[in-house]
Tab-separated table of C-alpha atoms in Angstrom:
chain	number	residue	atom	x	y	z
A	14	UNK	CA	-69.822	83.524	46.733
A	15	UNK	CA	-67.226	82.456	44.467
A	16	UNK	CA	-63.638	82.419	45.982
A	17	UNK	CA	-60.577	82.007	44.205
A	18	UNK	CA	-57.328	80.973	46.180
A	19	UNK	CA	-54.164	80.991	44.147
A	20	UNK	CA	-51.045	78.836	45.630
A	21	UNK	CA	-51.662	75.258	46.036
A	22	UNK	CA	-49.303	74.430	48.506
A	23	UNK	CA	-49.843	73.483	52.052
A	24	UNK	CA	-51.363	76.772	53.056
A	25	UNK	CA	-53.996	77.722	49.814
A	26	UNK	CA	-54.669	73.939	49.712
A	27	UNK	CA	-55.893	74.132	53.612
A	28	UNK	CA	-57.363	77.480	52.502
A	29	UNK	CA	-59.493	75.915	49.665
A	30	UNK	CA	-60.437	72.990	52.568
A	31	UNK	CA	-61.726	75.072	54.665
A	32	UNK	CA	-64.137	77.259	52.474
A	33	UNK	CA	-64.898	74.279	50.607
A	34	UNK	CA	-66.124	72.185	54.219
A	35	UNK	CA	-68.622	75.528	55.063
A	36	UNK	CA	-70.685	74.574	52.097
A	37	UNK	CA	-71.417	77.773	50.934
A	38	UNK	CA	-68.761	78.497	48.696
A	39	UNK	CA	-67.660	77.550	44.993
A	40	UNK	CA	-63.757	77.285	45.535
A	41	UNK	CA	-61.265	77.774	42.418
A	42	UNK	CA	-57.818	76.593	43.223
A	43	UNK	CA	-55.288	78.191	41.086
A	44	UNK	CA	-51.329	77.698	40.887
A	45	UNK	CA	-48.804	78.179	38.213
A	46	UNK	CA	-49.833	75.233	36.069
A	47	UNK	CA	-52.771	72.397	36.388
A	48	UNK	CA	-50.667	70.123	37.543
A	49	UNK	CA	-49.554	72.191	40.654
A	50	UNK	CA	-52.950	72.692	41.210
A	51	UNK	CA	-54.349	69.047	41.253
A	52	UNK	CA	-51.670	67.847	43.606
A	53	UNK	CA	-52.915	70.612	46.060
A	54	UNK	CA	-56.925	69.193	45.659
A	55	UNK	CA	-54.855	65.795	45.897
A	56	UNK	CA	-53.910	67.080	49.245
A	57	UNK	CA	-57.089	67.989	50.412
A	58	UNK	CA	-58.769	64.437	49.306
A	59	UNK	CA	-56.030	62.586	51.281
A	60	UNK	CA	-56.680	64.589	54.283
A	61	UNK	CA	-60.513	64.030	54.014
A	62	UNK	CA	-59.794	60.792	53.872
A	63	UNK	CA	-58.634	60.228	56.716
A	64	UNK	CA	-60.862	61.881	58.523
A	65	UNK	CA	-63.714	59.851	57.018
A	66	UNK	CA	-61.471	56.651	58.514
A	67	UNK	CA	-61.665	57.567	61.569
A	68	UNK	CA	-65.655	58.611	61.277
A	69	UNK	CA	-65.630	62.085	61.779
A	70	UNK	CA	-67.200	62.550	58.268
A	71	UNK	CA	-68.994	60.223	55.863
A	72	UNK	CA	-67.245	59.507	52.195
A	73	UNK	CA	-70.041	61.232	50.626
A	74	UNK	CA	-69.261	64.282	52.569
A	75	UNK	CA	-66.248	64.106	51.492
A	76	UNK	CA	-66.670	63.737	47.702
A	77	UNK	CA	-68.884	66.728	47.982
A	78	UNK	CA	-66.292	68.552	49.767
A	79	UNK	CA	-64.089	67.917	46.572
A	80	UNK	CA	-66.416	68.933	44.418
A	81	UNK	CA	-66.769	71.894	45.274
A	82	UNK	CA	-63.477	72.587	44.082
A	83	UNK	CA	-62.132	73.279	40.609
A	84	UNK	CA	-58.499	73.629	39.944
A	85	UNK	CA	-57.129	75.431	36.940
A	86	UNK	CA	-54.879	78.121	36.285
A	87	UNK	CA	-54.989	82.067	36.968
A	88	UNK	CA	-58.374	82.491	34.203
A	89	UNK	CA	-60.445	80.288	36.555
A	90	UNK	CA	-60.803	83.399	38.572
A	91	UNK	CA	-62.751	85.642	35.690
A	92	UNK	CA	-66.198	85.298	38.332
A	93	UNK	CA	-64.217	85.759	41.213
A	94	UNK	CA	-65.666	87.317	44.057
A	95	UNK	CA	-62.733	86.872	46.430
A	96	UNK	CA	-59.551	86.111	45.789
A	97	UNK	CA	-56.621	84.909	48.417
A	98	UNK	CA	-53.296	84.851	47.490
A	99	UNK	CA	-51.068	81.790	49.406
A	100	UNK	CA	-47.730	82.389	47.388
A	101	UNK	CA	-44.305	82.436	48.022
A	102	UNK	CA	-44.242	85.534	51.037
A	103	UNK	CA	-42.072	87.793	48.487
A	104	UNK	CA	-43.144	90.746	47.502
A	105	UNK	CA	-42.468	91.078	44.034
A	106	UNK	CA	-44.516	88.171	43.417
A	107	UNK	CA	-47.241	89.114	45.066
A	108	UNK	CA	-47.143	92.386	43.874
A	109	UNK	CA	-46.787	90.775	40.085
A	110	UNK	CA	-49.493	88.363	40.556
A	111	UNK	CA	-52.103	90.876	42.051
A	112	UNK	CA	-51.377	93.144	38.737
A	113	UNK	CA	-51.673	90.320	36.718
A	114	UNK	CA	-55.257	89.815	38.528
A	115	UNK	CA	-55.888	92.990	38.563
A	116	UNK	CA	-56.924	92.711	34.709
A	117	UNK	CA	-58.724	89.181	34.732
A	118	UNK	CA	-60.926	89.454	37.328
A	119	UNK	CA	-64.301	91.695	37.819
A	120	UNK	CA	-64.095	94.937	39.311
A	121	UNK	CA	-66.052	94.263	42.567
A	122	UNK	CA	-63.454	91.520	43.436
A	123	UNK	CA	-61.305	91.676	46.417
A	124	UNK	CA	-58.032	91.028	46.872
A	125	UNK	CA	-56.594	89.468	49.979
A	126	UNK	CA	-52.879	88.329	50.782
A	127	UNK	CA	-51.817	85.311	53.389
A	128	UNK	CA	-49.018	87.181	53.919
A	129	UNK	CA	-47.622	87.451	57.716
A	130	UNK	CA	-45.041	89.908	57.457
A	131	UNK	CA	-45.285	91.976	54.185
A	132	UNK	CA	-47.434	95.041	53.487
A	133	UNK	CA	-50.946	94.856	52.146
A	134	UNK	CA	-50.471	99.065	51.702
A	135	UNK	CA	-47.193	98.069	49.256
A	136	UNK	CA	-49.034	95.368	47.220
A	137	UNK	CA	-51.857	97.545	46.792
A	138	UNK	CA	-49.886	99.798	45.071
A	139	UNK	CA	-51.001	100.154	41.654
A	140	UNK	CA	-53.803	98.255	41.653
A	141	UNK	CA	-57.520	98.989	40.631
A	142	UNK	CA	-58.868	97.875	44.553
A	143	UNK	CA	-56.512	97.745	47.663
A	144	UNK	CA	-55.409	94.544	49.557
A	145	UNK	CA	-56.272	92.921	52.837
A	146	UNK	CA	-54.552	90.708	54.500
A	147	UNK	CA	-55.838	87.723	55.744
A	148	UNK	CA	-53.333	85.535	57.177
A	149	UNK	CA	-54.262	82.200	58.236
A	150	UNK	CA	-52.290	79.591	60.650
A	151	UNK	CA	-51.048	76.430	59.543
A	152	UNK	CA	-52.777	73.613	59.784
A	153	UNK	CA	-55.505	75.802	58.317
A	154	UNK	CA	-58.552	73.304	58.974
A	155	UNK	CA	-57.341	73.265	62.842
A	156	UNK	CA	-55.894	76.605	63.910
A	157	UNK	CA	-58.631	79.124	64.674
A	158	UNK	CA	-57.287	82.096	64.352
A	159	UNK	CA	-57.115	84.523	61.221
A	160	UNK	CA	-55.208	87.625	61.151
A	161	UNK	CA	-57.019	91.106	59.369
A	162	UNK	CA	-54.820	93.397	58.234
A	163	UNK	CA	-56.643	96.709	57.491
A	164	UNK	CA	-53.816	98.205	54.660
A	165	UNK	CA	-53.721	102.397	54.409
A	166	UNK	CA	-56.602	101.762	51.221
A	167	UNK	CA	-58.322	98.786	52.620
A	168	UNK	CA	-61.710	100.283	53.036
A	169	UNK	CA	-63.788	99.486	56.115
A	170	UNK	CA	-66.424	97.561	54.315
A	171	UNK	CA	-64.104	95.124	52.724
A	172	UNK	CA	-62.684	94.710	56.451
A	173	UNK	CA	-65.909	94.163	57.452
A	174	UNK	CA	-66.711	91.503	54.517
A	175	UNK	CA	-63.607	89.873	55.539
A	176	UNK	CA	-64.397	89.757	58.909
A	177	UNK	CA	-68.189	88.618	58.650
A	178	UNK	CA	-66.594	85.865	56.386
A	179	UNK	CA	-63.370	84.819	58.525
A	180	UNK	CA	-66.726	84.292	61.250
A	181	UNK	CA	-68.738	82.175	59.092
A	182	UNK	CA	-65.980	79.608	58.051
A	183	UNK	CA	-65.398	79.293	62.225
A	184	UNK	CA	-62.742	81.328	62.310
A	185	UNK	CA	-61.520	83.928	64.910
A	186	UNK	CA	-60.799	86.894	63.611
A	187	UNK	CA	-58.160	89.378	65.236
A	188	UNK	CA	-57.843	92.952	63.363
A	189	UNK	CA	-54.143	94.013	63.254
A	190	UNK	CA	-52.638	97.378	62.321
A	191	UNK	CA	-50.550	97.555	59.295
């Protein structure tokens, strides 16, 4: 499965970390501009590292960690299967950014937003597939728990994607009501 997550910051790089430490997963990480996104797989290496100092990993495991990674900009996501959205939590950018995806990616894609407050229902709006929400904790590689958040369109077989998924990485999933 091919996932795309798109914001680089603290919360899509621990995203990326995650998916990319199950093994079974080609990540793209995606932000405005390369540059953005490198300093988010930056992020990721540096936090790797140290857990390969203190011998909870090897520095092979690591590197292949990494390289399961690739960092580029929004048409990295063209074989997307899954795409997570970690940007700024306002709406109009997520809503602008979805329609934006909307036309690169393939039409079996799904969306899903990191969003804690906003709703998936709203963002769907206009779109070619709905949203879910699946909001993750920060630290991401430490907190357990994942929110699912079933929008008005969400269908329950991408809920139940989502939530097989949010299982596999070691996650606990909790399904919350828009």
């Amino acid at each position: 499965m091919k996932i795309g997550i798109l914001g680089a910051g603290a919360m899509g790089s621990g995203i990326a970390q995650v998916f990319a430490m199950n093994g079974n997963y080609s990540i793209y990480l995606c932000d405005l501009t390369e540059e953005l996104a490198e300093k988010g797989k930056k992020s990721i290496d540096k936090t790797l590292a140290y857990q390969v100092k203190k011998g909870k990993m090897t520095d092979s495991e690591k590197n292949a960690i990494l390289d399961r990674i690739t960092i580029g900009t929004k048409e990295i996501f063209k074989d997307a299967d899954l795409i997570i959205e970690a940007v700024k939590e306002n709406m109009q950018i997520k809503k602008e950014t979805f329609k934006e995806l909307d036309s690169i990616v393939p039409a079996n894609c799904m969306f899903a937003s990191n969003t804690s407050s906003l709703s998936v229902t709203e963002m769907s709006n206009g779109l070619s597939r709905p949203v879910i929400g699946m909001h993750f904790f920060n630290p991401v590689p430490a907190m357990k728990l994942v929110e699912i958040i079933k929008g008005l369109t969400t269908s329950d077989a991408t809920r139940d994607v989502i939530l097989e998924l949010t299982e596999k990485l070691g996650k606990t999933p909790v399904e919350v009501e828009e």
